Amino acid sequence: MICVIAAACGERHHSESAFRQRIATAPAASARPNETPRAETRDPVQLHALTLLDGKGQTKQVNCVSCHSLAPLDKLREQQLSVHGGERKLSHGNLTCKSCHDQDHNDRLTLVGGDTAPMTEAITLCGQCHGPQYRDYKRGSHGGMKGYWDRSVGTRERMHCVDCHDPHAPAFRPLMPVLPPHGSAEKAR
Amino acid sequence: MTFTTRTTGTTRQKNHALLYPRFLWQLFLNSFRGGPAFYLWMTCLTAIAVVGLGAYAHQVNEGMRITALTDHVSWGLYIANFTFGVGLAAGAVMMVIPAYLYDDHEMHDLTIIGEILAIAAIALCLCFVIVDMGRPDRLWHMLPFIGRFNWPISMLTWDVIVLNGYLLINLHVTGYLLYMRYLGRKPNPKVYVPFVFLSIGWAISIHTVTAFLYQGLGGRPFWNSALLAPRFIGSAFITGPAFVIVLLQVIRRVLGLQINDRPIGTLRSILRITIPVNLFMFCSELFTALYTGGHHSAALSYLMFGHEGKTALVPWIWTALAFNASSALLVHSKVGLRGLNAACVLAFVGVWIEKGMGLIIPGFIPSTLGEFVEYIPTLTEWRITAGVWALCLLLLTLGIKAARPVLEGELAARRAEHS
Amino acid sequence: MAETTSTRRRALKVIGATLGASAFAAAAAPIKHWAENLSLGEVLQKHYQELTPEQLKDVLSRLERETLRKYGAEVTIEDIRPEPNTSFGYALNLSICIGCRRCAEACHKENNHDRATNNSYIRVLEMQKGSLDLEKGNAHYDHPVPAPDKFYMPVQCHQCDNAPCIKVCPVQATWKEPDGIVVVDYNWCIGCRYCEAACPYHARRFNWKAPEIPAEEINPHQSYLSNRIRPQGVMEKCTFCLHRTRRGQLPACLEACPTGARVFGNLLDPNSEIRWVLENKRVFVLKEELGTKPRFFYFFDE
């Protein structure tokens, strides 16, 4: 039961044409207001989706809430992680399902201190244990972003924690590097 | 109204605006007068020059990707030869110093040879710079006032000034002497002797400035040594005299001029000092790099011993060292002219390797990011290099040929004095 | 007898001269072909800083026409001036860079680099943990990253405040703009490569040939001093994507980074993220002892 929902900006990599469109319609530099200091603008943090494998082995983007609002939570067991496709185990330190998931509400997560938060605000939960990374994230030195550095002339979109870190196995998955440097006289070491 | 002149010849002062072009025209015609040996020599040189031109035309059209240069080793054979050529031009002044500063009269008669060699060597340098440029059509960008000349900050602008200045000084002195000879008049010392003295200091400056080009780059530790300029001057004063010793004998045989062995002896005495001094300075660099170790030794270590299987330059540098060492021994031992000539050839080639391939290339290996990317010149680069050398030997030949009347006159006068 | 010898000699000379002249012409033929592709406007064009606004407009439209002719792509080339009160800085988090080289790839695409050579302004070194010795680094790794005992260091132009490349250029084809970016006027550079020899960071690239890019892959949003397609025989380098950053956008390399290891912003803004990094992280620069004063800072989280 994998639902495929592309959130409005639900892909990790925006299509080229959409991006170019944004650049083309970007306000001209002369429209930049000259006042200092700039108003603080919060980056819109979009909870993008987990990248999962469907039955055919193809990657799909799935919004967590779409399933978690349907499945009764008390039945959550580690073995069921495999429903997300592929070999999935819970390997997030010493955490169990209950460490993060609210037993009474499928679409909420438990915060430290007993509060709950909707899944769209998972970043608050992540930040409670991973303070340094959350602080760095807020200060722009952790986590991808696209858009404008100068927020007085344009917006910026930030990645959400779960865009890169599967909360069940958060270790960043290795990638193959692209664009190997080479030329007519390049010699590998 | 007539002007009397001090020698035989024309007695009326004619219009130089008419005479000078005629003089140049005579020089040009003179280039085509000669025996079969002369024609064979000039035809071979022209053929090589045309091959070089063809290769250069390809390089201009297709881009420098047809060389072996890369973003790691971005200067190669051309700049190596340029550096060597500046040294040769500076070393040609080694005839001038004994002649004018030490009143060596026999050398005095022959200094025009050194000046012609300097002209040909500077032409060599200018050609190598042009063939190394990515955009030769934009050469005018370097002209002061017309383009943008980044003087005094860029050492390259200093190099442009001193090299062209040196060329002009030597052209003036040589041109004046030849022109006076053509007119049959005795040259006025006030017109050329100050420039001869100027050329002595100027020769030191051309090679010092060229050394400063490399010496000032903090990102290239192999070059960033205070010893580089002294090494350059030292090796310049090997190549100049070595070349002139052999050249004098060639002129003696080919032009039939009666040059005796004393000037050759003077130049040999110079070599007896400069060859060992050059070796000493190299050993000093060797010690500093290898004893200290660390990053500073990487380039020299690669040059002498290779790095992880990359040994392209190792045979070159050891050959150069062997040549330099054996020429040092030869020049100090009691060998005749033949032994001396061998020493000159060995020293010339040894310095060409050590200063060219052995200095410019290792400056780029390892790269500034620590990568060892080797450089082995392509056939195109060798062709262009050969073509430029051929062109400059052509100029040298024509220059000596044109200077023949001056040489003959000087030598005849010297003989008349002694008899 | 003497007359026949001299006429024979003259005949030989004439034949020789003719052969020589035709050999010369044949040898020099490729230069003629190259010269045909040069426009007089380009050869005579003045330095960027000396062009009047009209002349600059003419230059830009000429360049756009030439791009269409040579590459079959319609592009817009703008002249984007620096914004006031802006001074760019860039920081790189070595704790989270995984060496995937997507920054290098984004640069390759954004800046219209030659496709065949995978040219990019960014070179990523795989370094040994525990050592900052560049000689132990490797730019040619080809395995899933990050490897456990390695860290990754992308290197690009640091836009140094005391740049050796600016000092050595004989024709002032490269200079520092008011917002800190070191730029090159590609139509003024003579291709002597002295700046490439002077740069301690391997930041400069030379166009050993004219770049070859399929028309559909060309980024059509170009600017004169940054990502327009450079001609053969001139130098180029990273410009912090000034055609984007001077409009307030993030550079292409930063947007491509999947881990967010790159931080960019205005050093003059005390609230900027780059300032926060410089004030709160332990930053360092490469080869600080050379006194180049780079604007590209590296830091670790731990």
PDB file of N, CA, C and O in Angstrom, chain A residues 84-130:
ATOM      1  N   HIS A  84       8.084  -0.449   3.956  1.00  0.00           N
ATOM      2  CA  HIS A  84       8.565   0.715   3.216  1.00  0.00           C
ATOM      3  C   HIS A  84       9.379   0.310   2.000  1.00  0.00           C
ATOM      4  O   HIS A  84       9.800   1.142   1.228  1.00  0.00           O
ATOM      5  N   GLY A  85       9.584  -0.987   1.895  1.00  0.00           N
ATOM      6  CA  GLY A  85      10.324  -1.427   0.708  1.00  0.00           C
ATOM      7  C   GLY A  85      11.782  -1.646   1.025  1.00  0.00           C
ATOM      8  O   GLY A  85      12.377  -0.958   1.848  1.00  0.00           O
ATOM      9  N   GLY A  86      12.341  -2.638   0.402  1.00  0.00           N
ATOM     10  CA  GLY A  86      13.759  -2.903   0.569  1.00  0.00           C
ATOM     11  C   GLY A  86      14.049  -3.479   1.940  1.00  0.00           C
ATOM     12  O   GLY A  86      13.158  -3.917   2.666  1.00  0.00           O
ATOM     13  N   GLU A  87      15.336  -3.508   2.271  1.00  0.00           N
ATOM     14  CA  GLU A  87      15.736  -4.060   3.560  1.00  0.00           C
ATOM     15  C   GLU A  87      15.757  -2.921   4.554  1.00  0.00           C
ATOM     16  O   GLU A  87      16.676  -2.123   4.544  1.00  0.00           O
ATOM     17  N   ARG A  88      14.780  -2.828   5.346  1.00  0.00           N
ATOM     18  CA  ARG A  88      14.806  -1.754   6.326  1.00  0.00           C
ATOM     19  C   ARG A  88      14.800  -2.332   7.731  1.00  0.00           C
ATOM     20  O   ARG A  88      14.002  -3.165   8.060  1.00  0.00           O
ATOM     21  N   LYS A  89      15.746  -1.857   8.509  1.00  0.00           N
ATOM     22  CA  LYS A  89      15.778  -2.211   9.908  1.00  0.00           C
ATOM     23  C   LYS A  89      15.777  -0.901  10.683  1.00  0.00           C
ATOM     24  O   LYS A  89      16.149   0.131  10.175  1.00  0.00           O
ATOM     25  N   LEU A  90      15.371  -1.011  11.915  1.00  0.00           N
ATOM     26  CA  LEU A  90      15.464   0.171  12.757  1.00  0.00           C
ATOM     27  C   LEU A  90      16.871   0.209  13.305  1.00  0.00           C
ATOM     28  O   LEU A  90      17.268  -0.621  14.111  1.00  0.00           O
ATOM     29  N   SER A  91      17.648   1.154  12.849  1.00  0.00           N
ATOM     30  CA  SER A  91      18.995   1.283  13.397  1.00  0.00           C
ATOM     31  C   SER A  91      19.232   2.772  13.640  1.00  0.00           C
ATOM     32  O   SER A  91      19.884   3.473  12.875  1.00  0.00           O
ATOM     33  N   HIS A  92      18.641   3.234  14.701  1.00  0.00           N
ATOM     34  CA  HIS A  92      18.773   4.638  15.076  1.00  0.00           C
ATOM     35  C   HIS A  92      19.217   4.660  16.523  1.00  0.00           C
ATOM     36  O   HIS A  92      18.411   4.862  17.430  1.00  0.00           O
ATOM     37  N   GLY A  93      20.474   4.363  16.743  1.00  0.00           N
ATOM     38  CA  GLY A  93      20.973   4.293  18.112  1.00  0.00           C
ATOM     39  C   GLY A  93      20.242   3.197  18.863  1.00  0.00           C
ATOM     40  O   GLY A  93      20.063   2.086  18.373  1.00  0.00           O
ATOM     41  N   ASN A  94      19.756   3.546  20.077  1.00  0.00           N
ATOM     42  CA  ASN A  94      19.024   2.581  20.880  1.00  0.00           C
ATOM     43  C   ASN A  94      17.525   2.846  20.870  1.00  0.00           C
ATOM     44  O   ASN A  94      16.810   2.432  21.778  1.00  0.00           O
ATOM     45  N   LEU A  95      17.054   3.550  19.863  1.00  0.00           N
ATOM     46  CA  LEU A  95      15.646   3.946  19.844  1.00  0.00           C
ATOM     47  C   LEU A  95      14.744   2.776  19.459  1.00  0.00           C
ATOM     48  O   LEU A  95      15.147   1.862  18.754  1.00  0.00           O
ATOM     49  N   THR A  96      13.516   2.836  19.979  1.00  0.00           N
ATOM     50  CA  THR A  96      12.466   1.901  19.557  1.00  0.00           C
ATOM     51  C   THR A  96      11.356   2.708  18.894  1.00  0.00           C
ATOM     52  O   THR A  96      11.415   3.930  18.837  1.00  0.00           O
ATOM     53  N   CYS A  97      10.333   2.018  18.428  1.00  0.00           N
ATOM     54  CA  CYS A  97       9.248   2.725  17.753  1.00  0.00           C
ATOM     55  C   CYS A  97       8.637   3.766  18.671  1.00  0.00           C
ATOM     56  O   CYS A  97       8.328   4.884  18.265  1.00  0.00           O
ATOM     57  N   LYS A  98       8.485   3.365  19.936  1.00  0.00           N
ATOM     58  CA  LYS A  98       7.793   4.269  20.857  1.00  0.00           C
ATOM     59  C   LYS A  98       8.613   5.505  21.169  1.00  0.00           C
ATOM     60  O   LYS A  98       8.083   6.472  21.706  1.00  0.00           O
ATOM     61  N   SER A  99       9.924   5.465  20.873  1.00  0.00           N
ATOM     62  CA  SER A  99      10.751   6.622  21.193  1.00  0.00           C
ATOM     63  C   SER A  99      10.253   7.857  20.457  1.00  0.00           C
ATOM     64  O   SER A  99      10.360   8.969  20.967  1.00  0.00           O
ATOM     65  N   CYS A 100       9.721   7.650  19.263  1.00  0.00           N
ATOM     66  CA  CYS A 100       9.316   8.805  18.463  1.00  0.00           C
ATOM     67  C   CYS A 100       7.818   8.833  18.169  1.00  0.00           C
ATOM     68  O   CYS A 100       7.226   9.898  18.116  1.00  0.00           O
ATOM     69  N   HIS A 101       7.206   7.682  17.971  1.00  0.00           N
ATOM     70  CA  HIS A 101       5.815   7.669  17.541  1.00  0.00           C
ATOM     71  C   HIS A 101       4.870   7.747  18.719  1.00  0.00           C
ATOM     72  O   HIS A 101       5.020   7.029  19.699  1.00  0.00           O
ATOM     73  N   ASP A 102       3.867   8.616  18.602  1.00  0.00           N
ATOM     74  CA  ASP A 102       2.831   8.752  19.618  1.00  0.00           C
ATOM     75  C   ASP A 102       1.898   7.540  19.545  1.00  0.00           C
ATOM     76  O   ASP A 102       1.385   7.194  18.485  1.00  0.00           O
ATOM     77  N   GLN A 103       1.692   6.834  20.701  1.00  0.00           N
ATOM     78  CA  GLN A 103       0.888   5.615  20.697  1.00  0.00           C
ATOM     79  C   GLN A 103      -0.574   5.902  20.431  1.00  0.00           C
ATOM     80  O   GLN A 103      -1.297   5.062  19.919  1.00  0.00           O
ATOM     81  N   ASP A 104      -1.032   7.082  20.771  1.00  0.00           N
ATOM     82  CA  ASP A 104      -2.474   7.354  20.653  1.00  0.00           C
ATOM     83  C   ASP A 104      -2.847   7.985  19.318  1.00  0.00           C
ATOM     84  O   ASP A 104      -3.968   7.842  18.869  1.00  0.00           O
ATOM     85  N   HIS A 105      -1.921   8.679  18.710  1.00  0.00           N
ATOM     86  CA  HIS A 105      -2.264   9.389  17.468  1.00  0.00           C
ATOM     87  C   HIS A 105      -1.273   9.000  16.389  1.00  0.00           C
ATOM     88  O   HIS A 105      -0.074   9.168  16.543  1.00  0.00           O
ATOM     89  N   ASN A 106      -1.809   8.489  15.301  1.00  0.00           N
ATOM     90  CA  ASN A 106      -0.944   7.946  14.257  1.00  0.00           C
ATOM     91  C   ASN A 106      -0.103   8.983  13.564  1.00  0.00           C
ATOM     92  O   ASN A 106       0.948   8.691  13.043  1.00  0.00           O
ATOM     93  N   ASP A 107      -0.664  10.176  13.528  1.00  0.00           N
ATOM     94  CA  ASP A 107       0.041  11.176  12.720  1.00  0.00           C
ATOM     95  C   ASP A 107       0.848  12.133  13.585  1.00  0.00           C
ATOM     96  O   ASP A 107       1.211  13.207  13.149  1.00  0.00           O
ATOM     97  N   ARG A 108       1.147  11.716  14.804  1.00  0.00           N
ATOM     98  CA  ARG A 108       1.894  12.623  15.666  1.00  0.00           C
ATOM     99  C   ARG A 108       3.116  11.923  16.230  1.00  0.00           C
ATOM    100  O   ARG A 108       3.209  10.700  16.282  1.00  0.00           O
ATOM    101  N   LEU A 109       4.051  12.714  16.639  1.00  0.00           N
ATOM    102  CA  LEU A 109       5.285  12.213  17.216  1.00  0.00           C
ATOM    103  C   LEU A 109       5.393  12.715  18.645  1.00  0.00           C
ATOM    104  O   LEU A 109       4.919  13.810  18.974  1.00  0.00           O
ATOM    105  N   THR A 110       6.057  11.906  19.497  1.00  0.00           N
ATOM    106  CA  THR A 110       6.199  12.317  20.893  1.00  0.00           C
ATOM    107  C   THR A 110       7.437  13.165  21.056  1.00  0.00           C
ATOM    108  O   THR A 110       8.525  12.806  20.611  1.00  0.00           O
ATOM    109  N   LEU A 111       7.281  14.270  21.733  1.00  0.00           N
ATOM    110  CA  LEU A 111       8.442  15.105  22.034  1.00  0.00           C
ATOM    111  C   LEU A 111       8.889  14.822  23.460  1.00  0.00           C
ATOM    112  O   LEU A 111       8.169  14.243  24.267  1.00  0.00           O
ATOM    113  N   VAL A 112      10.079  15.241  23.760  1.00  0.00           N
ATOM    114  CA  VAL A 112      10.578  15.146  25.126  1.00  0.00           C
ATOM    115  C   VAL A 112       9.693  16.007  26.021  1.00  0.00           C
ATOM    116  O   VAL A 112       9.315  17.106  25.673  1.00  0.00           O
ATOM    117  N   GLY A 113       9.330  15.467  27.157  1.00  0.00           N
ATOM    118  CA  GLY A 113       8.481  16.247  28.049  1.00  0.00           C
ATOM    119  C   GLY A 113       7.013  15.919  27.895  1.00  0.00           C
ATOM    120  O   GLY A 113       6.177  16.442  28.629  1.00  0.00           O
ATOM    121  N   GLY A 114       6.700  15.035  26.951  1.00  0.00           N
ATOM    122  CA  GLY A 114       5.326  14.558  26.858  1.00  0.00           C
ATOM    123  C   GLY A 114       4.507  15.215  25.770  1.00  0.00           C
ATOM    124  O   GLY A 114       3.460  14.693  25.384  1.00  0.00           O
ATOM    125  N   ASP A 115       4.904  16.373  25.247  1.00  0.00           N
ATOM    126  CA  ASP A 115       4.127  16.988  24.174  1.00  0.00           C
ATOM    127  C   ASP A 115       4.174  16.125  22.929  1.00  0.00           C
ATOM    128  O   ASP A 115       5.040  15.266  22.785  1.00  0.00           O
ATOM    129  N   THR A 116       3.236  16.376  22.034  1.00  0.00           N
ATOM    130  CA  THR A 116       3.311  15.730  20.736  1.00  0.00           C
ATOM    131  C   THR A 116       3.375  16.798  19.665  1.00  0.00           C
ATOM    132  O   THR A 116       3.029  17.952  19.896  1.00  0.00           O
ATOM    133  N   ALA A 117       3.840  16.347  18.516  1.00  0.00           N
ATOM    134  CA  ALA A 117       3.915  17.277  17.394  1.00  0.00           C
ATOM    135  C   ALA A 117       3.458  16.551  16.139  1.00  0.00           C
ATOM    136  O   ALA A 117       3.615  15.332  16.046  1.00  0.00           O
ATOM    137  N   PRO A 118       2.851  17.278  15.199  1.00  0.00           N
ATOM    138  CA  PRO A 118       2.480  16.604  13.947  1.00  0.00           C
ATOM    139  C   PRO A 118       3.731  16.165  13.197  1.00  0.00           C
ATOM    140  O   PRO A 118       4.819  16.721  13.381  1.00  0.00           O
ATOM    141  N   MET A 119       3.544  15.161  12.330  1.00  0.00           N
ATOM    142  CA  MET A 119       4.705  14.645  11.600  1.00  0.00           C
ATOM    143  C   MET A 119       5.348  15.698  10.704  1.00  0.00           C
ATOM    144  O   MET A 119       6.541  15.624  10.425  1.00  0.00           O
ATOM    145  N   THR A 120       4.538  16.679  10.305  1.00  0.00           N
ATOM    146  CA  THR A 120       5.123  17.712   9.460  1.00  0.00           C
ATOM    147  C   THR A 120       6.130  18.558  10.210  1.00  0.00           C
ATOM    148  O   THR A 120       6.903  19.296   9.608  1.00  0.00           O
ATOM    149  N   GLU A 121       6.107  18.477  11.563  1.00  0.00           N
ATOM    150  CA  GLU A 121       7.091  19.223  12.347  1.00  0.00           C
ATOM    151  C   GLU A 121       8.110  18.297  12.989  1.00  0.00           C
ATOM    152  O   GLU A 121       8.581  18.545  14.100  1.00  0.00           O
ATOM    153  N   ALA A 122       8.436  17.224  12.268  1.00  0.00           N
ATOM    154  CA  ALA A 122       9.384  16.251  12.818  1.00  0.00           C
ATOM    155  C   ALA A 122      10.697  16.903  13.192  1.00  0.00           C
ATOM    156  O   ALA A 122      11.409  16.422  14.078  1.00  0.00           O
ATOM    157  N   ILE A 123      11.007  18.000  12.553  1.00  0.00           N
ATOM    158  CA  ILE A 123      12.290  18.639  12.800  1.00  0.00           C
ATOM    159  C   ILE A 123      12.440  19.032  14.264  1.00  0.00           C
ATOM    160  O   ILE A 123      13.537  19.029  14.819  1.00  0.00           O
ATOM    161  N   THR A 124      11.311  19.351  14.903  1.00  0.00           N
ATOM    162  CA  THR A 124      11.390  19.724  16.321  1.00  0.00           C
ATOM    163  C   THR A 124      11.860  18.546  17.155  1.00  0.00           C
ATOM    164  O   THR A 124      12.664  18.694  18.077  1.00  0.00           O
ATOM    165  N   LEU A 125      11.344  17.355  16.815  1.00  0.00           N
ATOM    166  CA  LEU A 125      11.758  16.158  17.548  1.00  0.00           C
ATOM    167  C   LEU A 125      13.217  15.850  17.305  1.00  0.00           C
ATOM    168  O   LEU A 125      13.976  15.600  18.233  1.00  0.00           O
ATOM    169  N   CYS A 126      13.605  15.876  16.008  1.00  0.00           N
ATOM    170  CA  CYS A 126      15.006  15.584  15.691  1.00  0.00           C
ATOM    171  C   CYS A 126      15.914  16.520  16.469  1.00  0.00           C
ATOM    172  O   CYS A 126      16.935  16.112  17.032  1.00  0.00           O
ATOM    173  N   GLY A 127      15.527  17.789  16.514  1.00  0.00           N
ATOM    174  CA  GLY A 127      16.371  18.792  17.140  1.00  0.00           C
ATOM    175  C   GLY A 127      16.509  18.624  18.639  1.00  0.00           C
ATOM    176  O   GLY A 127      17.472  19.102  19.232  1.00  0.00           O
ATOM    177  N   GLN A 128      15.562  17.914  19.251  1.00  0.00           N
ATOM    178  CA  GLN A 128      15.654  17.761  20.699  1.00  0.00           C
ATOM    179  C   GLN A 128      16.811  16.864  21.090  1.00  0.00           C
ATOM    180  O   GLN A 128      17.418  17.037  22.138  1.00  0.00           O
ATOM    181  N   CYS A 129      17.138  15.880  20.261  1.00  0.00           N
ATOM    182  CA  CYS A 129      18.315  15.056  20.554  1.00  0.00           C
ATOM    183  C   CYS A 129      19.539  15.579  19.822  1.00  0.00           C
ATOM    184  O   CYS A 129      20.648  15.524  20.344  1.00  0.00           O
ATOM    185  N   HIS A 130      19.330  16.030  18.638  1.00  0.00           N
ATOM    186  CA  HIS A 130      20.470  16.449  17.819  1.00  0.00           C
ATOM    187  C   HIS A 130      20.588  17.961  17.833  1.00  0.00           C
ATOM    188  O   HIS A 130      20.432  18.629  16.816  1.00  0.00           O
TER     189      HIS A 130
END
